[in-house]
Coordinates of C-alpha atoms in Angstrom, one line a residue:
Chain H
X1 CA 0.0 0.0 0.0
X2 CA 2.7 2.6 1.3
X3 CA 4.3 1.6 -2.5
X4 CA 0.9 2.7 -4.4
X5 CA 0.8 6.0 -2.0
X6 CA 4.6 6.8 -2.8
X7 CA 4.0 6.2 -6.6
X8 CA 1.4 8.9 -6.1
X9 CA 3.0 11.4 -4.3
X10 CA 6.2 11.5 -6.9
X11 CA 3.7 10.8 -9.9
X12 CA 3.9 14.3 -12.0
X13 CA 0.0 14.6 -11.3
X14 CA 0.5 15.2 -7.6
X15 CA 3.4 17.2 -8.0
X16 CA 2.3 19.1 -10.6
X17 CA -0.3 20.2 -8.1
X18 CA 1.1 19.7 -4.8
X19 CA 4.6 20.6 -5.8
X20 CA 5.8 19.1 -2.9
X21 CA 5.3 15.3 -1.2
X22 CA 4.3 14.7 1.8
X23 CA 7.0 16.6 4.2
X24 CA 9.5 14.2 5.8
X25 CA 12.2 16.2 7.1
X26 CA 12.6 19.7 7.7
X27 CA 13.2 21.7 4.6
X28 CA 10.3 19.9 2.8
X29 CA 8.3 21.3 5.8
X30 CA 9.4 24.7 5.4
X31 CA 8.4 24.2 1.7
X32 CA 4.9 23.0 2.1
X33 CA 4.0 26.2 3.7
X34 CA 5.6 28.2 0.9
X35 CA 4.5 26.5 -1.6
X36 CA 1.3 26.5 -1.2
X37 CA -0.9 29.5 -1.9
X38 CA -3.7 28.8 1.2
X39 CA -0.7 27.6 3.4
X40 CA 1.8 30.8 2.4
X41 CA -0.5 32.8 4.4
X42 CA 1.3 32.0 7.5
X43 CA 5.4 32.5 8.4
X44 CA 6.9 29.3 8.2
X45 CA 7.8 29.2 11.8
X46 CA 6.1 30.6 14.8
X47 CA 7.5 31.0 18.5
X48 CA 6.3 28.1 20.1
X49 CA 5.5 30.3 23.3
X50 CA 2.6 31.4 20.0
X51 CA 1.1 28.1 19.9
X52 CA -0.3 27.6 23.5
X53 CA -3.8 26.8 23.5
X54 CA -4.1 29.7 26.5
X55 CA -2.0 32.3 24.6
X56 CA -4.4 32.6 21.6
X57 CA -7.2 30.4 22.0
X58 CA -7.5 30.2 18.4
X59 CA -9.5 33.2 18.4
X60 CA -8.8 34.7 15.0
X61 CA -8.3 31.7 13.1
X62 CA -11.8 31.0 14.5
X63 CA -12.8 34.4 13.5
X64 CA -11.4 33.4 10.0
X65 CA -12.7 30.5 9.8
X66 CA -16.1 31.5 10.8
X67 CA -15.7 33.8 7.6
X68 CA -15.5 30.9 5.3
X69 CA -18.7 29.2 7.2
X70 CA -21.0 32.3 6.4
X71 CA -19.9 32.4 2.8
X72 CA -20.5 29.0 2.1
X73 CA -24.0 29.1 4.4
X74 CA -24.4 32.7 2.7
X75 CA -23.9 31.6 -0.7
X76 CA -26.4 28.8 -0.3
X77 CA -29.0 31.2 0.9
X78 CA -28.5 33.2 -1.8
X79 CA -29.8 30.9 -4.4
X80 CA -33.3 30.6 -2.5
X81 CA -33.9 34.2 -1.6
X82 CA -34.9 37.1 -3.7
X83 CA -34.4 40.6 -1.8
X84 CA -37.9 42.3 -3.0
X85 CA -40.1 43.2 -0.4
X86 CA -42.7 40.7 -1.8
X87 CA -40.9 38.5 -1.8
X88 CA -38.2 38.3 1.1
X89 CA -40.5 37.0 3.7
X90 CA -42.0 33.9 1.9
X91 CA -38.1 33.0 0.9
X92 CA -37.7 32.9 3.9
X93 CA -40.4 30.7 5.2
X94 CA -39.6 28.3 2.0
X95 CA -36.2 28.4 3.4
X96 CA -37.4 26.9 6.4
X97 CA -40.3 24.3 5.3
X98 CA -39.5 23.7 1.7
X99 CA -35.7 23.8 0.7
X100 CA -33.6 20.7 1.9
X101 CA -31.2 21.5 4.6
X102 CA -32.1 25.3 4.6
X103 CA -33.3 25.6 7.9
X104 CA -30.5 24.0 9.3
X105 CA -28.2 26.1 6.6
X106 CA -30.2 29.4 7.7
X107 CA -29.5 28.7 11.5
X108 CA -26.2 27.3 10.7
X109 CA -25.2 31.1 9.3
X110 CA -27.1 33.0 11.9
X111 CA -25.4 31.6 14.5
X112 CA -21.9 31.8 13.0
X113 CA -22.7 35.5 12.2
X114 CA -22.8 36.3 16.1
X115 CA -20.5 33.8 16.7
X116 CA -18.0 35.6 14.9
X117 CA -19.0 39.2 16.4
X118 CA -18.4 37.5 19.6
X119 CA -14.8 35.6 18.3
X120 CA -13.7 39.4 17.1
X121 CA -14.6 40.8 20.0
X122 CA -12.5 38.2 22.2
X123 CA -9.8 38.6 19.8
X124 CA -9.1 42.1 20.0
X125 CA -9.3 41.1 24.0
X126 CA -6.7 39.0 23.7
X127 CA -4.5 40.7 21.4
X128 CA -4.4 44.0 23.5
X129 CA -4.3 42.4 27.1
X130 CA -1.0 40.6 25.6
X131 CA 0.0 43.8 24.5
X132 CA 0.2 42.2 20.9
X133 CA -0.6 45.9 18.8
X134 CA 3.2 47.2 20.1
X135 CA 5.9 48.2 17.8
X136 CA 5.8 46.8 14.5
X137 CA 2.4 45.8 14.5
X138 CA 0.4 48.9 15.7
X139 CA -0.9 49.8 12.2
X140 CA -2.3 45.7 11.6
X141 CA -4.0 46.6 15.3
X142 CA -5.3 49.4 13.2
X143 CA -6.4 47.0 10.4
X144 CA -8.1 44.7 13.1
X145 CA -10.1 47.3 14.3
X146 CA -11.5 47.6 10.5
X147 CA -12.0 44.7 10.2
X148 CA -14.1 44.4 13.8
X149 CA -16.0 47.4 12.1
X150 CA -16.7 45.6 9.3
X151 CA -17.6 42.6 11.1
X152 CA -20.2 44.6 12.6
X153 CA -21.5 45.9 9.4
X154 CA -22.0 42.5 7.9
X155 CA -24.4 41.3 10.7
X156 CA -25.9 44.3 11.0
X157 CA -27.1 44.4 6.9
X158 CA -27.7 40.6 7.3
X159 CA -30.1 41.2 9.7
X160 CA -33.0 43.1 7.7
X161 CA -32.6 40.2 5.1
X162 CA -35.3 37.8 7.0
X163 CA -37.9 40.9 6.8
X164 CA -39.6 40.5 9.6
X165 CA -40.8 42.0 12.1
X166 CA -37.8 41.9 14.0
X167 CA -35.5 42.8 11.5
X168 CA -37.2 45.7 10.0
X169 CA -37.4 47.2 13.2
X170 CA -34.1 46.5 14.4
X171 CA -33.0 48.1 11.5
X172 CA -35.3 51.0 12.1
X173 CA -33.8 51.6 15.3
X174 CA -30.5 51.4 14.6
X175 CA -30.4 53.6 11.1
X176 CA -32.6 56.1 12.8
X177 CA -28.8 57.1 15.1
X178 CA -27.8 58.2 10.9
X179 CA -30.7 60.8 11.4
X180 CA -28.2 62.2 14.8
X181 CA -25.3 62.8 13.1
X182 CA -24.3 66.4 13.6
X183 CA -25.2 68.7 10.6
X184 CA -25.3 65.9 8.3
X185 CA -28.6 63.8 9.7
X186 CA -31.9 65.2 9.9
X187 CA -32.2 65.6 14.0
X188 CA -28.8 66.2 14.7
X189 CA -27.1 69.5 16.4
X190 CA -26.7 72.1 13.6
X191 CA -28.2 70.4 10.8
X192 CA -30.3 73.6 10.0
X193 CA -26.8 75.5 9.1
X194 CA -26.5 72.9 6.2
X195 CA -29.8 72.8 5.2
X196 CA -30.5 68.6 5.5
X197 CA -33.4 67.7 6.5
X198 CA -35.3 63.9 6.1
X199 CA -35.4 63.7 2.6
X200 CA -31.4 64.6 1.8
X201 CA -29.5 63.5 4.8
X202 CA -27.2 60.9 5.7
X203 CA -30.2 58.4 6.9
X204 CA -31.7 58.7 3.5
X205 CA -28.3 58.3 1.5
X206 CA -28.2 55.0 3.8
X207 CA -31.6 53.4 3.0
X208 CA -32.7 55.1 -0.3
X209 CA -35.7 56.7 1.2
X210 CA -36.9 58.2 4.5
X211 CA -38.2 54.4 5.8
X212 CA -37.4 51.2 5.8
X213 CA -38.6 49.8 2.4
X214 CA -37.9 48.5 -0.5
X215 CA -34.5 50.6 -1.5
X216 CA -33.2 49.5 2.3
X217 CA -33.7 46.0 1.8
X218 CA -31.9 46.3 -2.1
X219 CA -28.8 48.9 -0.3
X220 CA -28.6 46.0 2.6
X221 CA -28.6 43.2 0.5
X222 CA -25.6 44.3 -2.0
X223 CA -23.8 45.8 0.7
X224 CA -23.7 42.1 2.6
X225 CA -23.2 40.0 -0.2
X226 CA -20.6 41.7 -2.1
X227 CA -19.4 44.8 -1.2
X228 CA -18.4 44.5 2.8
X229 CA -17.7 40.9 2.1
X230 CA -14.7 42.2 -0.6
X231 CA -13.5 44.8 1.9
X232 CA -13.0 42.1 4.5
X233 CA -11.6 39.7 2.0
X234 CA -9.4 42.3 0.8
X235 CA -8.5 43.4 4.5
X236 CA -7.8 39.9 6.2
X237 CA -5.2 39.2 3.3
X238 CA -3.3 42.4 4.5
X239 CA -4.0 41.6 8.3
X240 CA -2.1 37.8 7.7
X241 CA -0.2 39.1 5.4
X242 CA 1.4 41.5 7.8
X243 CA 1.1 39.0 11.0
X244 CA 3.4 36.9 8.7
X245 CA 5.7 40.0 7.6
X246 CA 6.3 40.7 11.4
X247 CA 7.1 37.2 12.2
X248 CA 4.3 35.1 13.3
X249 CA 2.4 35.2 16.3
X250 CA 3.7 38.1 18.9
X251 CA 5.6 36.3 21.5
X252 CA 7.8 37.6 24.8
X253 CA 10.7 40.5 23.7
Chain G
X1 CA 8.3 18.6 17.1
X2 CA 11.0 20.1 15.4
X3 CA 12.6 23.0 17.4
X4 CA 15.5 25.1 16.2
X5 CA 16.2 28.1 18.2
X6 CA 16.7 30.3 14.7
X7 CA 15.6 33.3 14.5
X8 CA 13.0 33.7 11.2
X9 CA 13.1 37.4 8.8
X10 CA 10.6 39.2 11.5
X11 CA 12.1 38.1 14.6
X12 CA 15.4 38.6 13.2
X13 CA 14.3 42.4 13.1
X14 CA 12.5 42.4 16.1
X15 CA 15.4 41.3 18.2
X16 CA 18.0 43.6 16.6
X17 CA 15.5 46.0 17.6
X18 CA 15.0 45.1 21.4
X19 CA 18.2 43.4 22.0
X20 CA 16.8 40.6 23.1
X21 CA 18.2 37.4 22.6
X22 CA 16.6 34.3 20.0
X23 CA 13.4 32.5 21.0
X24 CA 12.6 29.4 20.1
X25 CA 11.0 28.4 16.9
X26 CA 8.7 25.7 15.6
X27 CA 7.8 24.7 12.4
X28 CA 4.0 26.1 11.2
X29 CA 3.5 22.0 9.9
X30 CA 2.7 20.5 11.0
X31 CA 2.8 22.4 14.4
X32 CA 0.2 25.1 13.4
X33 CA -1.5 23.3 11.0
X34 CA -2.4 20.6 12.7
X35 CA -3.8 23.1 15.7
X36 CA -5.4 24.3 13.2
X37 CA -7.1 21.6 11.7
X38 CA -8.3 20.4 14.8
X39 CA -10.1 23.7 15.8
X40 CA -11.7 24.0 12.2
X41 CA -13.5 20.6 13.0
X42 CA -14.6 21.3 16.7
X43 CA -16.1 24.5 15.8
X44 CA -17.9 22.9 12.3
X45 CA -19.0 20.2 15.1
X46 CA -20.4 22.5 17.4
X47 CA -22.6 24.9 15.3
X48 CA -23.6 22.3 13.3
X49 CA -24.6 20.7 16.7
X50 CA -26.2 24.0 18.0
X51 CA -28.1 24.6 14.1
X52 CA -29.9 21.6 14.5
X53 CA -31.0 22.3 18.0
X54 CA -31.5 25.8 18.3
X55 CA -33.9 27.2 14.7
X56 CA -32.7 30.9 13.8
X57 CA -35.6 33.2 15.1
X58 CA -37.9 34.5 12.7
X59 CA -41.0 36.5 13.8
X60 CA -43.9 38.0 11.8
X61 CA -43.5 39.4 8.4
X62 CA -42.6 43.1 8.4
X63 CA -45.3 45.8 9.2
X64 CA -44.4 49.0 9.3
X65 CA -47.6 49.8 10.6
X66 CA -47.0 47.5 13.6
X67 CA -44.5 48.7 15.8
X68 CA -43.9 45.8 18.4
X69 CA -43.7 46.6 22.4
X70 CA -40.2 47.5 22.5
X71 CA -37.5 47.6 19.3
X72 CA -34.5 46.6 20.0
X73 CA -31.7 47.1 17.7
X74 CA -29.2 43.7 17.4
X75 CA -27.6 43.0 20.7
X76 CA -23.9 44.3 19.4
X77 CA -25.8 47.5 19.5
X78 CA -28.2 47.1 22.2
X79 CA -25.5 49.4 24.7
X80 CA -25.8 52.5 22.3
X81 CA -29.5 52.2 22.5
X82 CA -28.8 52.0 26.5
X83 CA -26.9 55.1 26.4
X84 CA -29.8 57.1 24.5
X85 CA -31.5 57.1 28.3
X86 CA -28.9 59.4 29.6
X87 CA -27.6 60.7 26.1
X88 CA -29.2 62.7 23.0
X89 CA -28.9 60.5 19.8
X90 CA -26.1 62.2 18.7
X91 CA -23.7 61.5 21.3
X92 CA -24.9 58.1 22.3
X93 CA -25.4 57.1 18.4
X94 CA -22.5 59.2 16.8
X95 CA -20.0 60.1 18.5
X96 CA -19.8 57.8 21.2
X97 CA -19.3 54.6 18.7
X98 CA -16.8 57.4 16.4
X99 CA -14.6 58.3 19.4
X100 CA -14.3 54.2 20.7
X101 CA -13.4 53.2 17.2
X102 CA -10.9 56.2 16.7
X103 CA -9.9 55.9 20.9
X104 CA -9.3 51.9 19.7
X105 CA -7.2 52.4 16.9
X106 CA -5.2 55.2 18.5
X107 CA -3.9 52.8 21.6
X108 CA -0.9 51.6 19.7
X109 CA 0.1 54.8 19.3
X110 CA -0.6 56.0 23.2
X111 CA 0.3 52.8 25.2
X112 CA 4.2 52.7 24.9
X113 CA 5.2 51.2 27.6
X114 CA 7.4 47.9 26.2
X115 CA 7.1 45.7 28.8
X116 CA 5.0 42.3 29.0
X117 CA 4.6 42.1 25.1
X118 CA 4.0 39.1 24.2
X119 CA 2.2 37.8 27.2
X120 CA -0.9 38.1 29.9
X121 CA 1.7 40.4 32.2
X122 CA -1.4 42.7 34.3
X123 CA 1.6 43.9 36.5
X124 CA 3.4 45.1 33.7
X125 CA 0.7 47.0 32.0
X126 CA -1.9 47.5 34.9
X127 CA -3.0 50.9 33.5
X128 CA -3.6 49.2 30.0
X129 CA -5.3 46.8 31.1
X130 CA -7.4 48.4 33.5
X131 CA -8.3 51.2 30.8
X132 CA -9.3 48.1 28.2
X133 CA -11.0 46.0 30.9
X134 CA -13.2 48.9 32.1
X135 CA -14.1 49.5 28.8
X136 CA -15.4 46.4 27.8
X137 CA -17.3 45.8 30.9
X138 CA -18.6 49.0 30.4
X139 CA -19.7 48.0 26.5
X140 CA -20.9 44.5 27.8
X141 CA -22.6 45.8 31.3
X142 CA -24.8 48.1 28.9
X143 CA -25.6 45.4 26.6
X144 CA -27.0 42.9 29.3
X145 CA -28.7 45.7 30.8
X146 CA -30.3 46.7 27.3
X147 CA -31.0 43.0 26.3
X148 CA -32.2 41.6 29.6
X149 CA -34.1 44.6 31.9
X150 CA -35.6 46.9 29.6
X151 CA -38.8 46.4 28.2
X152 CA -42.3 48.3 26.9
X153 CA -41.2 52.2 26.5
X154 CA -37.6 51.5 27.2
X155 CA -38.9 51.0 31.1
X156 CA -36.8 49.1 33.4
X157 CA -38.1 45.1 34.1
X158 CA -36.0 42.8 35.6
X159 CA -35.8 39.0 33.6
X160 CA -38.7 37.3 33.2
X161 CA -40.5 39.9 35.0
X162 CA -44.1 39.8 32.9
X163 CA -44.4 43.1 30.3
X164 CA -48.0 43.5 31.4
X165 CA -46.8 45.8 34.3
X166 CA -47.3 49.1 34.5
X167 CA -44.1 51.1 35.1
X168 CA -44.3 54.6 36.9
X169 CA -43.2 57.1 34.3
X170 CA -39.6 58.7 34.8
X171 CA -38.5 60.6 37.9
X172 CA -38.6 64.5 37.0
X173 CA -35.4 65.5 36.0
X174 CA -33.5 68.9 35.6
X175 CA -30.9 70.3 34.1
X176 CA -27.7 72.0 35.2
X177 CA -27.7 76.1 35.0
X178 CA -25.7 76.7 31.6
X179 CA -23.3 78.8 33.6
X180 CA -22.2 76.1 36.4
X181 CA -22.6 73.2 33.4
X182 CA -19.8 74.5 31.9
X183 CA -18.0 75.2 35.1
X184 CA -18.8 70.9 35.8
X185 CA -17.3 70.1 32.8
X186 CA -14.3 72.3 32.7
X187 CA -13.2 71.6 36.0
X188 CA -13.8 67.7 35.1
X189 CA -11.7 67.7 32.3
X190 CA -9.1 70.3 34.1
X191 CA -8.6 68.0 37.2
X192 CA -8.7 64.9 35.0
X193 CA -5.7 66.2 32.4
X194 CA -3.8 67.8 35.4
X195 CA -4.4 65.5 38.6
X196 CA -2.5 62.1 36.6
X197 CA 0.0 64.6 35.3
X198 CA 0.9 66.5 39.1
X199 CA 0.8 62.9 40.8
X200 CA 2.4 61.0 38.6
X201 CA 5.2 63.1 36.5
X202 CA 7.4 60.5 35.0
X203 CA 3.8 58.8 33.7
X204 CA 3.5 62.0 31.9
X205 CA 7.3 62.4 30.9
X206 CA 7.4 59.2 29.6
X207 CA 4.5 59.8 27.3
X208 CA 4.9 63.1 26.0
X209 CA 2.6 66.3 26.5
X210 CA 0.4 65.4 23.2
X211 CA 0.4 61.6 23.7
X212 CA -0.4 62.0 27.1
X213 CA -3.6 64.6 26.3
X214 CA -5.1 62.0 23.9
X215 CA -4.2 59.1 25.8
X216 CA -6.2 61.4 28.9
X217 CA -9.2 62.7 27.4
X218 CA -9.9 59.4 25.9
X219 CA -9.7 57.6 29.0
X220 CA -11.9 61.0 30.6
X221 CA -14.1 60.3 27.7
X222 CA -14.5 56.4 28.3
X223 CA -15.4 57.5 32.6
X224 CA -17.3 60.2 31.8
X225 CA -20.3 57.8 30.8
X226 CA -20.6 56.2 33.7
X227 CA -20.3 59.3 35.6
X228 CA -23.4 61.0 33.6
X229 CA -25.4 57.8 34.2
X230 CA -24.8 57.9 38.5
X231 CA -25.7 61.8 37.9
X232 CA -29.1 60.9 36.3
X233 CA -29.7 57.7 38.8
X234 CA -28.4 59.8 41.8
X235 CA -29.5 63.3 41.3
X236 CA -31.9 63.5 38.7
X237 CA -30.0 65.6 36.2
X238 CA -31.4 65.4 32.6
X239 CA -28.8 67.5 30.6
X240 CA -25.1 68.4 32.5
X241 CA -24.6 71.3 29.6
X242 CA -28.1 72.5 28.0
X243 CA -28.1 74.7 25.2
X244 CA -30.6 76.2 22.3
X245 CA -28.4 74.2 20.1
X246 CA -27.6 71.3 21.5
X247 CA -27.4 69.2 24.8
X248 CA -25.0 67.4 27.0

């Protein structure tokens, strides 16, 4: 057997996309990780002070990985539901009664959604009580921060989707804060000077119209399908990228 | 395990930096990876567990018509809709979420003290951690208070206390005269920027004037809202600084 598995592994189909066999000794480890596009992301050697279970607690590789969940979960959902205001609601419910595995695929990202708010949260915990954001990694702290933002903005826009009651007036709620901002929303301080008032403000920018409706639901759907989900993308790779660049996972000085 | 106490490109950089002598290394695989794996699998496990268990809520079908007892905006957010008790919307809504994400990315940049990188060192860093700790119990005291005690009219019930009851309507509350307002608030932000800075003058010297400003009037910032919401519990004050314009 371990004949059939070697003829494999040195057979110009494996190599020609593995590039590498299975890693014996320790330059062929080193090379796995650099060889490989997924695997490149991290340094090819970490402090091993990095890789105690109650230094990191895998919080951001969760966080990360939580990421892939809700775009495969996310992805799956989007071939059942149509962001109309007609029809939003009874996708839904098909969702749930009709389409195989979608309720368990429709929990299955809802729950990964605040598991990750809560992963990102923890994260950023961790990361500044080990005083992980000093010297040269303040600006990635920066980029983390983003990316918490961001993180916040995805489940937040996922959660009109559903339309129902509790989503549309979560959403109410929380969009009517863009009617406070100063000068710029509606019932904010000083917003006379500039002349905004419901119908041109930053509230109505945000949903396409002084409520809730239709124009909302299209804004909130595009913005968490494709453009906050390319922001992150787009961000993370610069956040590894430069956990890598500064050697691994922070460790003692 | 492979170990090899070399030095990779980053650490090589960081040490010449510090001074600091090599650490030892281990090889990402199958070291990392493996870790890696393993988590991927336990948390797939779990929420696939939890999913099957535990349906995603959804409620009736959106009526604008309708509005339900009490809205509450997703639990992340559920502490800013706290703070609009004691706060106006544009503080508690705006710039209260502006300054933490602003106040969050600056810390790099105010905390400089290098010692206990690295790892969970509260003795090293006791005013870093205290400063982050308070601020995420504050963030997370508001939430539970949001998502668990308010109910109908934003009124105060305890869990599981039924929503039928009738609450007595808010205290009367006042607010400061303009004049002594403004004297609170100076005199706040006078004795918070200068007290740290008279008993403790290498804390200061070691930051620098302008660090140590922001570093101050981020952390008055961060203790100021606690303070406003013992003024309302305790005293009944509405608005600390209230203007034509706008209110504090």
């Amino acid at each position: 057997m371990s004949g059939i598995g070697e003829r494999i592994r040195n057979g110009q189909l494996w190599k020609s996309i593995f590039r590498v066999g299975i890693p014996s000794d320790r330059r062929s480890r080193l090379q796995v990780i650099l060889h490989n596009f997924f695997l490149h992301l991290h340094p090819t050697r970490v402090a091993r002070s990095g890789l105690k279970m109650t230094y990191t607690f895998c919080l951001g590789g969760i966080s990360a990985f939580l990421f892939i969940l809700l775009t495969i979960t996310g992805v799956f959902l989007m071939f059942y539901y149509v962001p109309e205001v007609g029809r939003a609601y009874s996708d839904m419910k098909d969702i749930g009664f009709v389409v195989p595995f979608g309720r368990v695929m429709r929990a299955l990202h809802r729950w990964a959604a605040h598991g990750m708010v809560i992963t990102v949260i923890l994260h950023m915990l961790r990361v500044a009580l080990t005083g992980s954001y000093k010297p040269p990694r303040e600006f990635n702290w920066v980029i983390g921060v983003s990316l918490l933002v961001l993180t916040l903005l995805l489940s937040f826009t996922g959660y009109l989707l559903p339309w129902d009651q509790l989503a549309f007036w979560a959403i109410t709620v929380g969009t009517n804060m863009a009617a406070a901002v100063p000068v710029a929303g509606h019932d904010g301080p000083f917003h006379e000077v500039a002349g905004v008032a419901v119908d041109n403000d930053v509230r109505y920018a945000l949903l396409g119209g002084i409520e809730v409706g239709p124009n909302a639901l299209i804004r909130f759907y595009v913005l968490h399908c494709v453009a906050l989900p390319l922001i992150a993308v787009v961000l993370m790779g610069v956040h590894f990228w430069r956990v890598r660049k500064d050697g691994g996972i922070s460790r003692p000085l | 395990m492979a170990e090899s106490p070399v030095r990779s490109e980053g650490a090589a950089r960081e040490g010449d930096r510090s001074g600091t002598a090599s650490v030892p290394m281990v090889e990402v695989w199958p070291n990392l990876v493996f870790i890696e794996l393993v988590a991927m699998v336990l948390v797939t496990a779990g929420l696939v567990a939890f999913s099957l268990v535990v349906e995603a809520p959804l409620e009736g079908m959106a009526d604008p018509g309708y509005t339900p007892a009490v809205a509450k905006a997703p639990w992340y957010f559920v502490g800013l809709q706290e703070l609009l008790v004691y706060f106006d919307p544009w503080i508690a809504g705006v710039m209260v979420p502006g300054i933490i994400i602003v106040g969050l990315m600056a810390i790099p940049y105010l905390d400089r003290n290098p010692a206990g990188t690295g790892r969970y060192a509260f003795r090293q860093r006791p005013l870093a951690w205290i400063a982050f700790l308070s601020g995420m119990a504050l963030w997370f005291g508001l939430i539970a208070i949001g998502e668990f005690a308010r109910g109908p009219h934003w009124a105060w019930y305890w869990p599981g206390e039924s929503w039928d009851v009738q609450k007595p309507a808010q205290p009367p509350s006042w607010d400061l005269p303009l004049g002594w307002g403004i004297a609170a608030v100076g005199s706040y932000l006078a004795a918070g920027l200068a007290l740290p800075a008279v008993l403790f003058p290498a804390f200061r010297r070691q930051l620098g004037t302008v660090r140590y400003l922001l570093a101050m009037s981020l952390l008055l910032g961060l203790f100021s809202i606690p303070l406003k919401i013992l003024l309302r519990l305790v005293f009944g004050i509405h608005y600390v600084v209230a203007t034509d314009w706008f209110n504090i």
